[in-house]
């Protein structure tokens, strides 16, 4: 039977949860679990707990990254840099495919379609 393409990802995710549970049992008080859904819905409590675990001071601005992004990365956001890099890589791949494929251009897939 052929496994669905995402089977490996689900298996790796489940295994990481098992490893985290084992680490919490084995080294109590040294592992801080952060649940993505809670972090997104109400970031302050989890960020404060994470900072405390790391011995760092919590600042409320940590819960508002969208406010700090223009200051930290002026002019262009990190996601725009990544998109530019992807576009450059795609153009390079397409040129290589045309050269190797006798003039046929490569179709590049992207997460957006």
CSV table of C-alpha atoms in Angstrom, one decimal:
chain,number,residue,atom,x,y,z
A,1,UNK,CA,0.0,0.0,0.0
A,2,UNK,CA,1.3,3.4,-0.9
A,3,UNK,CA,1.4,5.9,2.0
A,4,UNK,CA,-0.2,9.4,1.4
A,5,UNK,CA,2.5,12.0,0.7
A,6,UNK,CA,2.0,13.7,4.1
A,7,UNK,CA,2.2,10.6,6.2
A,8,UNK,CA,5.9,11.2,7.0
A,9,UNK,CA,5.1,14.8,8.2
A,10,UNK,CA,2.3,13.6,10.5
A,11,UNK,CA,4.5,10.8,11.8
A,12,UNK,CA,7.4,13.2,12.5
A,13,UNK,CA,5.0,15.6,14.2
A,14,UNK,CA,3.6,12.8,16.4
A,15,UNK,CA,7.1,11.6,17.2
A,16,UNK,CA,8.2,15.1,18.2
A,17,UNK,CA,5.3,15.3,20.7
A,18,UNK,CA,6.3,11.9,22.1
A,19,UNK,CA,9.9,13.1,22.5
A,20,UNK,CA,8.8,16.3,24.2
A,21,UNK,CA,6.6,14.3,26.6
A,22,UNK,CA,9.5,12.1,27.4
A,23,UNK,CA,11.8,15.1,28.0
A,24,UNK,CA,9.3,16.7,30.3
A,25,UNK,CA,9.1,13.4,32.3
A,26,UNK,CA,12.9,12.9,32.3
A,27,UNK,CA,13.9,16.5,33.1
A,28,UNK,CA,11.1,18.1,35.0
A,29,UNK,CA,11.2,21.9,35.1
A,30,UNK,CA,13.7,22.2,32.2
A,31,UNK,CA,11.3,21.9,29.3
A,32,UNK,CA,8.7,24.6,28.4
A,33,UNK,CA,6.0,23.6,26.1
A,34,UNK,CA,4.5,26.2,23.8
A,35,UNK,CA,1.3,25.4,22.0
A,36,UNK,CA,1.0,27.3,18.7
A,37,UNK,CA,-2.7,27.8,18.9
A,38,UNK,CA,-2.5,29.4,22.3
A,39,UNK,CA,0.6,31.4,21.4
A,40,UNK,CA,-1.3,32.9,18.4
A,41,UNK,CA,-4.6,33.5,20.2
A,42,UNK,CA,-3.1,35.0,23.4
A,43,UNK,CA,0.7,35.3,23.1
A,44,UNK,CA,1.5,37.2,26.3
A,45,UNK,CA,1.2,34.3,28.9
A,46,UNK,CA,3.2,31.9,26.8
A,47,UNK,CA,5.9,34.4,25.8
A,48,UNK,CA,6.2,35.5,29.5
A,49,UNK,CA,6.6,31.9,30.6
A,50,UNK,CA,9.1,31.2,27.8
A,51,UNK,CA,11.2,34.3,28.8
A,52,UNK,CA,11.1,33.2,32.4
A,53,UNK,CA,12.3,29.7,31.5
A,54,UNK,CA,15.2,31.3,29.4
A,55,UNK,CA,16.1,33.8,32.2
A,56,UNK,CA,15.1,36.7,30.0
A,57,UNK,CA,13.0,39.8,30.7
A,58,UNK,CA,9.6,39.8,29.0
A,59,UNK,CA,8.5,43.0,27.3
A,60,UNK,CA,4.9,43.5,26.0
A,61,UNK,CA,6.2,44.5,22.6
A,62,UNK,CA,7.2,40.9,22.1
A,63,UNK,CA,3.6,40.1,21.6
A,64,UNK,CA,3.3,42.6,18.8
A,65,UNK,CA,5.9,41.6,16.1
A,66,UNK,CA,4.0,43.3,13.4
A,67,UNK,CA,4.7,46.7,15.1
A,68,UNK,CA,8.4,46.0,15.4
A,69,UNK,CA,9.0,44.5,11.9
A,70,UNK,CA,9.4,47.9,10.1
A,71,UNK,CA,11.9,48.9,12.8
A,72,UNK,CA,13.9,45.7,12.8
A,73,UNK,CA,13.8,45.1,9.0
A,74,UNK,CA,13.4,48.6,7.6
A,75,UNK,CA,12.2,49.0,4.0
A,76,UNK,CA,11.4,45.4,3.3
A,77,UNK,CA,9.9,42.6,5.4
A,78,UNK,CA,11.7,39.3,5.7
A,79,UNK,CA,8.9,37.5,3.7
A,80,UNK,CA,9.5,39.9,0.8
A,81,UNK,CA,13.2,39.0,0.8
A,82,UNK,CA,12.3,35.3,0.7
A,83,UNK,CA,9.9,35.9,-2.2
A,84,UNK,CA,12.6,37.8,-4.1
A,85,UNK,CA,15.1,34.9,-3.5
A,86,UNK,CA,12.5,32.4,-4.7
A,87,UNK,CA,11.9,34.5,-7.8
A,88,UNK,CA,15.6,34.7,-8.6
A,89,UNK,CA,16.0,30.9,-8.0
A,90,UNK,CA,13.0,30.2,-10.3
A,91,UNK,CA,14.4,32.3,-13.1
A,92,UNK,CA,17.8,30.6,-12.8
A,93,UNK,CA,16.2,27.1,-12.8
A,94,UNK,CA,14.1,28.0,-15.8
A,95,UNK,CA,17.2,29.3,-17.7
A,96,UNK,CA,18.9,26.0,-16.9
A,97,UNK,CA,16.0,23.9,-17.9
A,98,UNK,CA,15.8,25.8,-21.3
A,99,UNK,CA,19.5,25.2,-21.8
A,100,UNK,CA,19.4,21.5,-20.9
A,101,UNK,CA,16.0,20.8,-22.4
A,102,UNK,CA,16.6,22.2,-25.9
A,103,UNK,CA,14.6,25.4,-25.4
A,104,UNK,CA,11.7,24.0,-23.4
A,105,UNK,CA,11.0,26.1,-20.3
A,106,UNK,CA,10.5,24.5,-16.9
A,107,UNK,CA,7.2,25.0,-15.1
A,108,UNK,CA,7.9,25.9,-11.5
A,109,UNK,CA,5.4,25.0,-8.8
A,110,UNK,CA,4.9,27.2,-5.8
A,111,UNK,CA,2.9,27.0,-2.6
A,112,UNK,CA,0.4,29.5,-4.0
A,113,UNK,CA,-0.4,27.4,-7.1
